[in-house]
Short mmCIF file of C-alpha atoms in Angstrom, two decimals:
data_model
loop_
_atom_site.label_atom_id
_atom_site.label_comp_id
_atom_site.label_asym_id
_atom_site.label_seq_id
_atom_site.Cartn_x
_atom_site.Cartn_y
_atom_site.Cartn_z
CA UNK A 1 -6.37 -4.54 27.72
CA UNK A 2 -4.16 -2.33 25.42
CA UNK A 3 -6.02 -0.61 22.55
CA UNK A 4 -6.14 -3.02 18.93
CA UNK A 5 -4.86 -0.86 16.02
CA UNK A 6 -5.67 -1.45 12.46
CA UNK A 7 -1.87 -2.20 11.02
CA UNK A 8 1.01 -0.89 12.84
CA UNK A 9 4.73 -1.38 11.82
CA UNK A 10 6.40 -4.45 13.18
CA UNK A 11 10.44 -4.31 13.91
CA UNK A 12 12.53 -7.13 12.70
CA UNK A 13 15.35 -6.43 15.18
CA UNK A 14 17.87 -5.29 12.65
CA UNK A 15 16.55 -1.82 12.18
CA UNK A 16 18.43 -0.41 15.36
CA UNK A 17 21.74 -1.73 13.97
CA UNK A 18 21.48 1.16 10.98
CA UNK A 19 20.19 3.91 13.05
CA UNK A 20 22.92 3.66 15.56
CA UNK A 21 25.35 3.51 12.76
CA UNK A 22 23.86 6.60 11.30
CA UNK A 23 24.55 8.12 14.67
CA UNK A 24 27.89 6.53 15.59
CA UNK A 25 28.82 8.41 11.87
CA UNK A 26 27.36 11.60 12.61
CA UNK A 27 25.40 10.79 9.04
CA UNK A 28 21.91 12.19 10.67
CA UNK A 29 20.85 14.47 7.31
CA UNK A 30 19.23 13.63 4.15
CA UNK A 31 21.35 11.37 2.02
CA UNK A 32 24.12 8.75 3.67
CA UNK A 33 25.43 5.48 3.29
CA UNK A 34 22.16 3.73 5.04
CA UNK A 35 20.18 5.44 2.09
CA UNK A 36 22.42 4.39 -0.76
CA UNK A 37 22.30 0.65 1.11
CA UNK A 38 18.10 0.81 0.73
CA UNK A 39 18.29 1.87 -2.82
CA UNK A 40 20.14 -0.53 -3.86
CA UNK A 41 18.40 -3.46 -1.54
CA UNK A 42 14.91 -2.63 -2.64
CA UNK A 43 16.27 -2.28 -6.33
CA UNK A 44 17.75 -6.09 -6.54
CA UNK A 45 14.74 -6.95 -4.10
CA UNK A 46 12.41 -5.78 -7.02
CA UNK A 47 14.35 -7.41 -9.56
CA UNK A 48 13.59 -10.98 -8.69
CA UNK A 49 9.76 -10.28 -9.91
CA UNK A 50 10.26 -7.93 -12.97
CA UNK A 51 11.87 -8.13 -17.06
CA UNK A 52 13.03 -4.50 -16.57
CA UNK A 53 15.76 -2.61 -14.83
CA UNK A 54 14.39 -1.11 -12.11
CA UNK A 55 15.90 1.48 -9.84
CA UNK A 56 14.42 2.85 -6.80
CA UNK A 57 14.54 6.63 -5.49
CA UNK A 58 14.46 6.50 -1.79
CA UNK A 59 11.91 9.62 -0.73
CA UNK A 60 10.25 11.29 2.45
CA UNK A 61 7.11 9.77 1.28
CA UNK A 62 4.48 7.84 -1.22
CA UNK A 63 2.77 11.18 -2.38
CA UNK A 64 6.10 12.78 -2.73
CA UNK A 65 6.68 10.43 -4.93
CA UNK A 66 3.61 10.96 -7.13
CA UNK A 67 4.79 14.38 -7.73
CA UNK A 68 7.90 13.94 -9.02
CA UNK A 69 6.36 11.44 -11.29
CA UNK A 70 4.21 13.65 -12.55
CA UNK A 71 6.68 16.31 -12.55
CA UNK A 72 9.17 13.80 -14.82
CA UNK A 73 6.19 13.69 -17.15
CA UNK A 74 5.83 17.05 -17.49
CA UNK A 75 2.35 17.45 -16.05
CA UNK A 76 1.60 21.23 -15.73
CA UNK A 77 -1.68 23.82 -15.07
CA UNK A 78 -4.52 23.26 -17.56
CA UNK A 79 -3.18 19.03 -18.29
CA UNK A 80 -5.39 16.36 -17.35
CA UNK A 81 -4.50 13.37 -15.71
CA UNK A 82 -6.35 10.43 -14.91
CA UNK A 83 -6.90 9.20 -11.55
CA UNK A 84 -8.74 6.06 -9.86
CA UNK A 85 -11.96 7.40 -7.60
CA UNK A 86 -11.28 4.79 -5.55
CA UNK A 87 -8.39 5.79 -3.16
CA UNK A 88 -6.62 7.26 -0.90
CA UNK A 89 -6.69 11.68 -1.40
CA UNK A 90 -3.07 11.15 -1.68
CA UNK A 91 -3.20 9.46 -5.09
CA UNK A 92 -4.54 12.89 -6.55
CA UNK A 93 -3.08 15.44 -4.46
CA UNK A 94 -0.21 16.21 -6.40
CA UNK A 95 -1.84 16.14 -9.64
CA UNK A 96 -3.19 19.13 -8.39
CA UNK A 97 -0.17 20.40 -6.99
CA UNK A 98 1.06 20.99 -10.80
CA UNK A 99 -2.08 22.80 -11.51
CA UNK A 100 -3.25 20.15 -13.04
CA UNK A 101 -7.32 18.19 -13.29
CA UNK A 102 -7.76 14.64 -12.23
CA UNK A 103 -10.10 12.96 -14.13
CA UNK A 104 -11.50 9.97 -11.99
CA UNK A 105 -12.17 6.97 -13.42
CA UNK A 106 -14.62 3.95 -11.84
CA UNK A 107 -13.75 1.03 -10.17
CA UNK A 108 -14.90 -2.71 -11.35
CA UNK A 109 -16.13 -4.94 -9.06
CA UNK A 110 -13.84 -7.67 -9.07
CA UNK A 111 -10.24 -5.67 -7.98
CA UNK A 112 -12.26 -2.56 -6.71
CA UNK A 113 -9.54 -0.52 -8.83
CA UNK A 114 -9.47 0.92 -12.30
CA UNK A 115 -12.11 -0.54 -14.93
CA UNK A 116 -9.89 -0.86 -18.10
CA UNK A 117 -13.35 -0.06 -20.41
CA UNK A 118 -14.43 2.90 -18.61
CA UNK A 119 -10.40 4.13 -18.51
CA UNK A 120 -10.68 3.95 -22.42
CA UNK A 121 -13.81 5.86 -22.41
CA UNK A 122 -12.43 8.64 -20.51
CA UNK A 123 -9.79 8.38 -23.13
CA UNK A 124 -11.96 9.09 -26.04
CA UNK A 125 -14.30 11.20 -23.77
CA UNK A 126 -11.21 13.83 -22.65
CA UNK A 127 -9.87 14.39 -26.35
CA UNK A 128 -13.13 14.56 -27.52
CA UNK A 129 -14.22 17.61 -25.31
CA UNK A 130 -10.77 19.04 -25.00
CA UNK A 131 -8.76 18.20 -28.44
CA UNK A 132 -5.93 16.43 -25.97
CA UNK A 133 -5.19 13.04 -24.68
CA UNK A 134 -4.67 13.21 -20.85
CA UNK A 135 -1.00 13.48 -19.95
CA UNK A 136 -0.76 10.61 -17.35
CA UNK A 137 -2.85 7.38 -16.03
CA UNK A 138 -2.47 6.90 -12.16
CA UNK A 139 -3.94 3.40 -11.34
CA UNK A 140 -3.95 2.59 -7.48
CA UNK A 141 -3.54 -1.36 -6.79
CA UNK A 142 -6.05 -0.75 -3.62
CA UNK A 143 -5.39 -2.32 -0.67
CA UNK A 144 -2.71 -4.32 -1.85
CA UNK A 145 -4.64 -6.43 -4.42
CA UNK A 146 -3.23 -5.67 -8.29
CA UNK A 147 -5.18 -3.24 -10.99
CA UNK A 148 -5.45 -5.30 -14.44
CA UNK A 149 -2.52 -3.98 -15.49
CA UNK A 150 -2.22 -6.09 -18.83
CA UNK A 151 -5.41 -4.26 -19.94
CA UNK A 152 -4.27 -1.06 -18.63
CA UNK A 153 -1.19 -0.62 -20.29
CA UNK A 154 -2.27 -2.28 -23.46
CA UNK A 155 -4.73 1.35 -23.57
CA UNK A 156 -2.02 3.44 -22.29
CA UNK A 157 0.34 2.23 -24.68
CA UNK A 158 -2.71 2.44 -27.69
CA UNK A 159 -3.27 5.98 -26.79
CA UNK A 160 0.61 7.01 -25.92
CA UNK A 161 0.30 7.65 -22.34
CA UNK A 162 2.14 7.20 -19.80
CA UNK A 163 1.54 5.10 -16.76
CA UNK A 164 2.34 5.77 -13.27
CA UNK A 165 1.45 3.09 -10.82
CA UNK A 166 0.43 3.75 -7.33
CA UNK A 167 1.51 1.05 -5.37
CA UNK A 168 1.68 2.49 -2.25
CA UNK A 169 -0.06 -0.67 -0.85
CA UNK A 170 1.03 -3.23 -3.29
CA UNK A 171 4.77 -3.89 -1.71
CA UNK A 172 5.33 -7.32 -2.64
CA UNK A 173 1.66 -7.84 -4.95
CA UNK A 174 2.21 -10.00 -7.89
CA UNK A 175 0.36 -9.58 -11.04
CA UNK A 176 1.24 -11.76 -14.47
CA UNK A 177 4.66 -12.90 -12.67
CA UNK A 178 5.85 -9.52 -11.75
CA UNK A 179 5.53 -7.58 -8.86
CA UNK A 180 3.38 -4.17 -8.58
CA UNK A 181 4.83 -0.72 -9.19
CA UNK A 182 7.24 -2.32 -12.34
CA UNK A 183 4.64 -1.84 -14.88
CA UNK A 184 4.41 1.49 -15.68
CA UNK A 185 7.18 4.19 -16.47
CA UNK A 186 7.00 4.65 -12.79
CA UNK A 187 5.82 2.94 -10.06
CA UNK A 188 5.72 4.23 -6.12
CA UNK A 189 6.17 2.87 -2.85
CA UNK A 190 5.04 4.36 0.61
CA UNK A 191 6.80 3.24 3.57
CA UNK A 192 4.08 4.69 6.21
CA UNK A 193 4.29 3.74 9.65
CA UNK A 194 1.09 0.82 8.26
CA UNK A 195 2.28 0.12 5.58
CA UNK A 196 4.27 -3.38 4.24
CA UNK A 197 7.16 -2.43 5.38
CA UNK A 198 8.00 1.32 6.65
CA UNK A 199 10.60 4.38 7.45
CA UNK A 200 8.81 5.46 10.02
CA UNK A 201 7.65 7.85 6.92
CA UNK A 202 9.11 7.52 3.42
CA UNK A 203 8.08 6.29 -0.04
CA UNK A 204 9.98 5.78 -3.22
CA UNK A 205 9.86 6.26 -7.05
CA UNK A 206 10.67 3.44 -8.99
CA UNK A 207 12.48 4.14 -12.48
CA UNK A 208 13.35 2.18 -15.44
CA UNK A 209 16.59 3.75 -16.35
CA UNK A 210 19.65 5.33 -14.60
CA UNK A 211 19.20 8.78 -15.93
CA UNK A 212 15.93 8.99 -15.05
CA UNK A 213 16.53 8.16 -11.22
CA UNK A 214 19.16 10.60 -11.22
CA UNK A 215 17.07 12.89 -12.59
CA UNK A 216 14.47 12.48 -9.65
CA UNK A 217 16.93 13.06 -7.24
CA UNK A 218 17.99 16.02 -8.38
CA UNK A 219 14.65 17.62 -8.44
CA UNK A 220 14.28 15.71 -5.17
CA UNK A 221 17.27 17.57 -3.38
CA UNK A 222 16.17 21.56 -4.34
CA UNK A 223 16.94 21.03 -8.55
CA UNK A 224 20.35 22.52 -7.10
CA UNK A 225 23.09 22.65 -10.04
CA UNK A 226 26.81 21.21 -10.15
CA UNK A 227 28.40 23.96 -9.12
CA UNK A 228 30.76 24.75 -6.28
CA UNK A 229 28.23 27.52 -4.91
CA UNK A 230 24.27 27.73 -4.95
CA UNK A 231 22.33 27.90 -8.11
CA UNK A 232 19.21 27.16 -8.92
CA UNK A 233 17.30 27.50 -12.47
CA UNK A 234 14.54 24.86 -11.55
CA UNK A 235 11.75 24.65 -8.99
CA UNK A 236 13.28 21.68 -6.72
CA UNK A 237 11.93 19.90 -3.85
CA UNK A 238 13.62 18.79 -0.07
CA UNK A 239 11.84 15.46 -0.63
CA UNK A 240 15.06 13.18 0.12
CA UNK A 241 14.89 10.35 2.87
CA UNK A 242 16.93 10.69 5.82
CA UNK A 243 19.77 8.51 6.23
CA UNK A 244 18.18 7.72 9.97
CA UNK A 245 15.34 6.61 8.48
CA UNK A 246 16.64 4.65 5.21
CA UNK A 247 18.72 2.96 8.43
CA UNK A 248 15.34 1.37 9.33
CA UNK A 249 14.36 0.61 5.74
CA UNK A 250 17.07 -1.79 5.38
CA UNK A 251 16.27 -3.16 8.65
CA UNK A 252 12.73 -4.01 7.14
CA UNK A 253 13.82 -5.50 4.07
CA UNK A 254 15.66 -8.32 6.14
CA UNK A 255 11.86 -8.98 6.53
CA UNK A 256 9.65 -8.17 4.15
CA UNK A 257 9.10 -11.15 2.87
CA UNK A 258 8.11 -12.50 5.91
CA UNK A 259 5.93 -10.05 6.71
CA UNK A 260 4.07 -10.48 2.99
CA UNK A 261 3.53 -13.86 4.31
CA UNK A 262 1.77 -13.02 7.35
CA UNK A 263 -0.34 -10.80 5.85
CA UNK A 264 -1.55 -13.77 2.98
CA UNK A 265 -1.41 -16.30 6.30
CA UNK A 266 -4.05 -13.50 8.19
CA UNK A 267 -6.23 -12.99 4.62
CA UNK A 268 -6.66 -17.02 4.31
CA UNK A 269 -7.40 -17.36 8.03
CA UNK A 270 -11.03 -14.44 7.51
CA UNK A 271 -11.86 -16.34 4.03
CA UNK A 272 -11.87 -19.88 6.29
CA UNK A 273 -13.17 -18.68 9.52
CA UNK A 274 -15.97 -16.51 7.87
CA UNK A 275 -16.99 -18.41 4.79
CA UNK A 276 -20.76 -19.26 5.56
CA UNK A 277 -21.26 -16.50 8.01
CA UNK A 278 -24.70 -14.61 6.21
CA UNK A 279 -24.32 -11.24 4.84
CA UNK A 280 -20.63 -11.21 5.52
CA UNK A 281 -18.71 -11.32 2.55
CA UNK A 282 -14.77 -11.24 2.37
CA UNK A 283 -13.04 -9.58 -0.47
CA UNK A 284 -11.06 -11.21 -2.61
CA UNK A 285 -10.24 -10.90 -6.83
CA UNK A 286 -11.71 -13.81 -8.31
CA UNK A 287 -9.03 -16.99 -8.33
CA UNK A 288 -6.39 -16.50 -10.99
CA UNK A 289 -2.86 -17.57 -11.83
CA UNK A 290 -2.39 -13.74 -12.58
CA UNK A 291 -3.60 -12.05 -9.66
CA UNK A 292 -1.75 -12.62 -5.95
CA UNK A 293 -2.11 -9.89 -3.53
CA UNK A 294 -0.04 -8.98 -0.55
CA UNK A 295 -3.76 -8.60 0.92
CA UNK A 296 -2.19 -5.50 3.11
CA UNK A 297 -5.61 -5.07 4.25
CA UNK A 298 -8.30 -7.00 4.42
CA UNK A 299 -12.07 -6.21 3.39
CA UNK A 300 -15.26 -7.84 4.33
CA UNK A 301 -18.05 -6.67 2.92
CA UNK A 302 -21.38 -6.15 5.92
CA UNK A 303 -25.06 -6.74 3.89
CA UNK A 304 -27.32 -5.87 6.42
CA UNK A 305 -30.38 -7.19 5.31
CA UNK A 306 -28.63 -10.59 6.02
CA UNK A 307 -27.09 -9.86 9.36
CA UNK A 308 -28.32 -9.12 12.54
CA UNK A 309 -26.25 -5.95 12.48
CA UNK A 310 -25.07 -2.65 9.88
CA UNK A 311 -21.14 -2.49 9.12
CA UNK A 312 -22.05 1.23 11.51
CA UNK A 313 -23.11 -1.03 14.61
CA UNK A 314 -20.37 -3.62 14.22
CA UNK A 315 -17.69 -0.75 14.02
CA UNK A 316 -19.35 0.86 17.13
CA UNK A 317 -19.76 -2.17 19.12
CA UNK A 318 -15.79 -2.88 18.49
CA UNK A 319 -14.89 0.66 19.14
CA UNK A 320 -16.43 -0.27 22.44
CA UNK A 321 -13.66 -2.64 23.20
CA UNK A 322 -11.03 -0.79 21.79
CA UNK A 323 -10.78 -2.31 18.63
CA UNK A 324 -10.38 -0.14 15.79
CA UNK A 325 -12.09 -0.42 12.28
CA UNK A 326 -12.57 1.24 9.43
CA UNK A 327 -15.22 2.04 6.76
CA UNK A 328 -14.11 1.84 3.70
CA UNK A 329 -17.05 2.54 0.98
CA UNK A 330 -20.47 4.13 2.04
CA UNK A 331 -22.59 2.23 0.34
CA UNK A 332 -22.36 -1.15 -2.89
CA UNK A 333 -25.92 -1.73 -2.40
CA UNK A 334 -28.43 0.28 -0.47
CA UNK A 335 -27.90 -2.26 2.45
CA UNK A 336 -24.11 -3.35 2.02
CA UNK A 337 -21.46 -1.53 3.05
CA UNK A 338 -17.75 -1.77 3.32
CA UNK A 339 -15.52 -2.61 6.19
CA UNK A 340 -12.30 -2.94 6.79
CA UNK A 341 -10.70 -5.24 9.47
CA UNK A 342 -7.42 -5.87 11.86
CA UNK A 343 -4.71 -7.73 13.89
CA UNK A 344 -6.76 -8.94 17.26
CA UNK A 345 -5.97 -11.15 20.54
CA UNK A 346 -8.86 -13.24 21.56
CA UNK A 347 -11.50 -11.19 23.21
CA UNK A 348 -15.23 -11.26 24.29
CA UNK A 349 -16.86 -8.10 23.34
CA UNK A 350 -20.37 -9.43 24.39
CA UNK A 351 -23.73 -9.94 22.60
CA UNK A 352 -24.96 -10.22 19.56
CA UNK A 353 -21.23 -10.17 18.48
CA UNK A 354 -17.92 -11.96 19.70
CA UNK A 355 -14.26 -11.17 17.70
CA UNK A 356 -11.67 -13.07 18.30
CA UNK A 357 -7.94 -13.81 16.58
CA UNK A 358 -6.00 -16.56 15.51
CA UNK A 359 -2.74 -15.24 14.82
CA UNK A 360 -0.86 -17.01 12.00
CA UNK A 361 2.05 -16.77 14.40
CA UNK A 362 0.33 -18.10 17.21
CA UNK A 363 -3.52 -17.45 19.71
CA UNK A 364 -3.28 -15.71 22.79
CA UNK A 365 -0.50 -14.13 24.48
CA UNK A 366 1.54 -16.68 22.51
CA UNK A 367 5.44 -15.64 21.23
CA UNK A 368 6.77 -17.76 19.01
CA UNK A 369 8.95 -17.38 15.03
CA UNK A 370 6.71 -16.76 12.41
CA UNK A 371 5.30 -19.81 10.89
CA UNK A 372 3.92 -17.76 8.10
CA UNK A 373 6.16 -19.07 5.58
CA UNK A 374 9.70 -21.70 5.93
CA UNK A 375 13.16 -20.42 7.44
CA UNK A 376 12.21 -17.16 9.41
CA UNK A 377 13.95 -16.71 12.47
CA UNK A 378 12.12 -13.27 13.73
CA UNK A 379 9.85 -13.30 16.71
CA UNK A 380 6.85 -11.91 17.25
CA UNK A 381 5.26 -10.75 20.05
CA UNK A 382 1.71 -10.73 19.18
CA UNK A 383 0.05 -8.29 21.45
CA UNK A 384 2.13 -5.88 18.97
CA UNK A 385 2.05 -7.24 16.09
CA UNK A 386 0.97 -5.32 13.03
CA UNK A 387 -1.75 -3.04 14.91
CA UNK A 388 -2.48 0.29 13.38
CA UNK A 389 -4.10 1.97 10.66
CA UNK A 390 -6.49 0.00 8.13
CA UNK A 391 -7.75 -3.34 8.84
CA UNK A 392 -8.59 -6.30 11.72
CA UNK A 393 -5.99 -8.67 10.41
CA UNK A 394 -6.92 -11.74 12.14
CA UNK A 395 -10.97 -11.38 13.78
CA UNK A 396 -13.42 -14.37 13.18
CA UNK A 397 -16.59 -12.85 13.35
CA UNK A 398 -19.12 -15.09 16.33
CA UNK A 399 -22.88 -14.93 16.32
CA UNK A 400 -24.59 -14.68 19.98
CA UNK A 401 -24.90 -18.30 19.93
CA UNK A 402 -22.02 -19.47 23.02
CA UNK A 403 -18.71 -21.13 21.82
CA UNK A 404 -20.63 -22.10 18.58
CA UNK A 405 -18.15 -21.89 15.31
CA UNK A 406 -19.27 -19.98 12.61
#
């Protein structure tokens, strides 16, 4: 059997339409009709789930993205900026690409992403030591499930900072009615090959205002000046999306819908088929009207002292059969630790433990339209589906015990 990948991108169909467009009209480089198209359909896509005008940079990718946020705001060497510890290195990179410190903030339990009291003590900590009030917050809705972003930018707001939200996971996350990455004064997307949807690679910056956007462009495309020759008076950045690529952007957002369905259908299928199991926990905010995640990636957490088996050993005895995992946190107690899980067919792996999936589109070898969510007509073929980078989207965990349920 083929290798199991965590989350790998899944093609509607229409993608290929765009590309060979882009080719048929010689519109191969940065910039092009099939760019302008994605703009504008993730912008009005967007605007079904937020009160503001939103409108949506297309870039080469998520942490680009970041930086030109940053770089809107004005973050230089010597500011501070404050960061969520728990992420992905990309969510600080570029604050130290402008020179300057990230200031990393806690997680609370119940999200796993920024604690609103311990952001407002760094607050009070920072301009006490230094005089100065950071010059950005950069919460990270984590694995697609939403930061409390009431509380958040109620601080932000008290203390006149800006917020940039990192929603590189969080396509299509809800929180309060609106979706993730239209809170703050801007919001990012990444469209990674594992991500929600994807470019193949790309990401986008999502503004509030029309001058702003074009604004980000034009430090996006070198800072290069309206005139008829070359000039230059700003540091600028090649950090455009190809049209080629925003071709299969618009392909995905024929989709994306459905395929934030099938990632909540997966996420409800671990919480049924492992509640029960001892020491295995799955992770999920605590049920609220406000929070609904796109649950991009799934978490279980592995308590050891319950289980027959560490989180190490399960991700080793999967790696066995070609199933890939992925640790996400060290350590929550002494004998707990994180793991993250993925897409799988039904498989025996052997003693002391069994995976297997149940696809919400279907067991087996099965093909059939996604029934996920009312009036999708894609197929899936679900040896492929979803399978590469960050979590075992549909495994029911099995004890040794033969064909018994757990």
């Amino acid at each position: 059997m083929s290798k199991i990948w965590l989350s790998l991108a899944h093609m509607g169909g229409s993608e290929q339409e765009f590309v060979r467009e882009a080719f048929e009209t010689n519109w191969v480089v940065p910039l092009g009709p099939n760019v302008d198209g994605f703009e504008h359909d993730l912008s009005q896509w967007l605007s079904t789930h937020c009160d503001r005008e939103v409108h949506a940079v297309a870039l080469s990718s998520g942490t680009a993205a970041i930086h030109l946020a940053l770089i809107m705001l004005g973050v230089s060497k010597g500011d501070e900026v404050i960061c969520q510890s728990f992420t992905f290195a990309a969510s600080a990179n570029p604050i130290c690409y402008q020179g300057a410190t990230p200031i990393f903030v806690d997680s609370e339990p119940d999200t796993w992403n920024m604690d609103p009291i311990l952001l407002e003590q760094a607050i009070c900590d920072r301009m006490k030591q230094t005089g100065l009030k950071p010059k950005a917050i950069l919460p990270v809705h984590l694995y697609g499930t939403p930061a409390r972003m009431n509380e958040i930018c109620d601080i932000a707001s008290r203390y006149g900072i800006p917020v940039v939200e990192d929603a590189a996971e969080a396509m299509g996350a809800v929180y309060n009615g609106r979706y993730c990455g239209t809170f703050g004064q801007y919001g990012i997307f990444s469209f990674n090959g594992n991500k929600m949807i994807t470019t193949s690679g790309g990401g986008a910056l999502l503004c509030h205002t029309e001058e702003e956007a074009q604004r980000v462009k034009f430090y996006a495309t070198q800072a290069r000046e309206p005139f008829p020759w070359y000039q230059h008076e700003q540091i600028g950045y090649n950090y455009r999306l190809s049209n080629v690529s925003a071709g299969i952007g618009r392909g995905q957002m024929r989709v994306v819908d459905n395929h934030i369905a099938h990632r909540r259908a997966i996420h409800r299928l671990y919480t049924e088929l492992l509640a029960g199991l001892p020491g295995i926990t799955v992770v999920e905010p605590k049920k609220s009207t406000m929070f609904l995640p796109n649950y991009w990636l799934t978490t279980i957490k592995v308590d050891s002292n319950e289980t027959s088996f560490s989180a190490l050993q399960l991700m080793q005895h999967l790696a066995k059969a070609d199933i890939e995992t992925q640790s996400a946190l060290e350590t929550v107690t002494p004998a707990t630790r994180i793991l993250i899980l993925p897409h799988l067919r039904q498989r025996s792996i052997g003693s002391p433990v069994q995976l297997w999936t149940l696809s919400a589109f279907g067991i087996n070898d099965d093909v059939r339209g996604c029934d996920a969510c009312s009036g999708c007509d894609t197929e899936y073929e679900i040896d492929n589906l979803f399978n590469n980078s960050r979590v075992l989207q549909d495994s029911i965990i099995r004890s040794d015990k033969k064909d018994e349920r757990l």
